[in-house]
Amino acid sequence: LHDALDIRGFVSAQRYRVPDEFAEAATWRYLAIYTIDTEDIAGTLAELMDRVDTDAMVISPSIDRDNAHSAPFAPWGPLVTAD
């Protein structure tokens, strides 16, 4: 998480794990969400990819890279909260 936060535009990151009682039905067990605030998302993501597998961003061998998925998302609609 901290390696990505060294890239301009990345402002926060958090990891999640599927609770054990739901793990059997889960396609993926782990999730990391990064908040990015930039006018140049393509440039920011290019910088991220340039750092992968370098001393600036060592990827753990425990990550199943063949089955991992990543994609940028943008807000689509307002944030809805409970009253």
PDB file of C-alpha atoms in Angstrom:
ATOM      1  CA  LEU A   1       0.000   0.000   0.000  1.00  0.00           C
ATOM      2  CA  HIS A   2       2.724   2.449   0.947  1.00  0.00           C
ATOM      3  CA  ASP A   3       4.589   1.975  -2.350  1.00  0.00           C
ATOM      4  CA  ALA A   4       1.495   3.053  -4.281  1.00  0.00           C
ATOM      5  CA  LEU A   5       0.949   6.006  -1.963  1.00  0.00           C
ATOM      6  CA  ASP A   6       4.366   7.308  -2.991  1.00  0.00           C
ATOM      7  CA  ILE A   7       2.908   7.970  -6.458  1.00  0.00           C
ATOM      8  CA  ARG A   8       1.462  11.430  -7.043  1.00  0.00           C
ATOM      9  CA  GLY A   9      -2.341  11.196  -7.135  1.00  0.00           C
ATOM     10  CA  PHE A  10      -2.718   8.227  -4.776  1.00  0.00           C
ATOM     11  CA  VAL A  11      -4.213   9.622  -1.568  1.00  0.00           C
ATOM     12  CA  SER A  12      -5.352   6.576   0.447  1.00  0.00           C
ATOM     13  CA  ALA A  13      -5.374   2.798   0.449  1.00  0.00           C
ATOM     14  CA  GLN A  14      -7.045   0.055   2.478  1.00  0.00           C
ATOM     15  CA  ARG A  15      -6.998  -3.746   2.382  1.00  0.00           C
ATOM     16  CA  TYR A  16     -10.032  -5.971   2.897  1.00  0.00           C
ATOM     17  CA  ARG A  17     -10.462  -9.717   3.405  1.00  0.00           C
ATOM     18  CA  VAL A  18     -13.588 -11.844   2.961  1.00  0.00           C
ATOM     19  CA  PRO A  19     -14.630 -13.201   6.377  1.00  0.00           C
ATOM     20  CA  ASP A  20     -14.014 -16.931   6.762  1.00  0.00           C
ATOM     21  CA  GLU A  21     -17.721 -17.782   6.807  1.00  0.00           C
ATOM     22  CA  PHE A  22     -18.106 -16.329   3.281  1.00  0.00           C
ATOM     23  CA  ALA A  23     -14.766 -17.431   1.840  1.00  0.00           C
ATOM     24  CA  GLU A  24     -15.921 -20.659   0.198  1.00  0.00           C
ATOM     25  CA  ALA A  25     -18.371 -18.830  -2.078  1.00  0.00           C
ATOM     26  CA  ALA A  26     -16.023 -15.935  -2.865  1.00  0.00           C
ATOM     27  CA  THR A  27     -14.324 -15.612  -6.238  1.00  0.00           C
ATOM     28  CA  TRP A  28     -11.648 -13.389  -4.697  1.00  0.00           C
ATOM     29  CA  ARG A  29     -10.703 -13.375  -1.012  1.00  0.00           C
ATOM     30  CA  TYR A  30      -8.773 -10.122  -0.828  1.00  0.00           C
ATOM     31  CA  LEU A  31      -9.380  -6.576  -2.020  1.00  0.00           C
ATOM     32  CA  ALA A  32      -7.362  -3.392  -1.912  1.00  0.00           C
ATOM     33  CA  ILE A  33      -9.044  -0.075  -2.627  1.00  0.00           C
ATOM     34  CA  TYR A  34      -6.937   2.932  -3.551  1.00  0.00           C
ATOM     35  CA  THR A  35      -8.323   6.453  -3.706  1.00  0.00           C
ATOM     36  CA  ILE A  36      -6.723   8.458  -6.500  1.00  0.00           C
ATOM     37  CA  ASP A  37      -7.200  12.203  -6.936  1.00  0.00           C
ATOM     38  CA  THR A  38      -5.694  13.367 -10.218  1.00  0.00           C
ATOM     39  CA  GLU A  39      -6.590  15.050 -13.480  1.00  0.00           C
ATOM     40  CA  ASP A  40      -4.285  12.591 -15.297  1.00  0.00           C
ATOM     41  CA  ILE A  41      -5.493   9.096 -14.365  1.00  0.00           C
ATOM     42  CA  ALA A  42      -3.717   7.529 -17.357  1.00  0.00           C
ATOM     43  CA  GLY A  43      -0.402   9.102 -16.349  1.00  0.00           C
ATOM     44  CA  THR A  44      -0.850   8.115 -12.706  1.00  0.00           C
ATOM     45  CA  LEU A  45      -1.616   4.498 -13.611  1.00  0.00           C
ATOM     46  CA  ALA A  46       1.297   4.454 -16.083  1.00  0.00           C
ATOM     47  CA  GLU A  47       3.601   5.552 -13.250  1.00  0.00           C
ATOM     48  CA  LEU A  48       2.188   2.737 -11.108  1.00  0.00           C
ATOM     49  CA  MET A  49       2.881   0.156 -13.816  1.00  0.00           C
ATOM     50  CA  ASP A  50       6.387   1.543 -14.386  1.00  0.00           C
ATOM     51  CA  ARG A  51       7.183   0.882 -10.718  1.00  0.00           C
ATOM     52  CA  VAL A  52       5.796  -2.675 -10.499  1.00  0.00           C
ATOM     53  CA  ASP A  53       8.558  -5.254  -9.933  1.00  0.00           C
ATOM     54  CA  THR A  54      11.194  -2.602  -9.283  1.00  0.00           C
ATOM     55  CA  ASP A  55      12.864  -1.642  -6.010  1.00  0.00           C
ATOM     56  CA  ALA A  56      10.183   1.064  -5.745  1.00  0.00           C
ATOM     57  CA  MET A  57       7.376  -1.522  -5.728  1.00  0.00           C
ATOM     58  CA  VAL A  58       8.261  -5.105  -4.917  1.00  0.00           C
ATOM     59  CA  ILE A  59       5.267  -7.418  -5.461  1.00  0.00           C
ATOM     60  CA  SER A  60       4.898 -10.231  -2.939  1.00  0.00           C
ATOM     61  CA  PRO A  61       5.223 -13.714  -4.447  1.00  0.00           C
ATOM     62  CA  SER A  62       2.151 -14.674  -2.415  1.00  0.00           C
ATOM     63  CA  ILE A  63      -0.027 -12.647  -4.813  1.00  0.00           C
ATOM     64  CA  ASP A  64      -1.608 -14.826  -7.511  1.00  0.00           C
ATOM     65  CA  ARG A  65      -0.943 -12.421 -10.364  1.00  0.00           C
ATOM     66  CA  ASP A  66      -2.477 -14.729 -12.981  1.00  0.00           C
ATOM     67  CA  ASN A  67      -5.850 -14.468 -11.258  1.00  0.00           C
ATOM     68  CA  ALA A  68      -5.676 -10.939  -9.861  1.00  0.00           C
ATOM     69  CA  HIS A  69      -7.822  -8.192 -11.348  1.00  0.00           C
ATOM     70  CA  SER A  70      -7.530  -4.432 -11.228  1.00  0.00           C
ATOM     71  CA  ALA A  71      -9.501  -1.635 -12.823  1.00  0.00           C
ATOM     72  CA  PRO A  72     -10.066   2.062 -12.193  1.00  0.00           C
ATOM     73  CA  PHE A  73     -13.554   3.140 -11.190  1.00  0.00           C
ATOM     74  CA  ALA A  74     -15.067   6.619 -11.014  1.00  0.00           C
ATOM     75  CA  PRO A  75     -18.056   7.707  -8.907  1.00  0.00           C
ATOM     76  CA  TRP A  76     -21.345   7.059 -10.649  1.00  0.00           C
ATOM     77  CA  GLY A  77     -24.062   8.731  -8.685  1.00  0.00           C
ATOM     78  CA  PRO A  78     -24.061  10.389  -5.300  1.00  0.00           C
ATOM     79  CA  LEU A  79     -22.728   8.953  -2.051  1.00  0.00           C
ATOM     80  CA  VAL A  80     -25.748   7.662  -0.120  1.00  0.00           C
ATOM     81  CA  THR A  81     -25.595   7.399   3.668  1.00  0.00           C
ATOM     82  CA  ALA A  82     -27.965   6.151   6.342  1.00  0.00           C
ATOM     83  CA  ASP A  83     -30.004   8.815   8.109  1.00  0.00           C
TER      84      ASP A  83
END
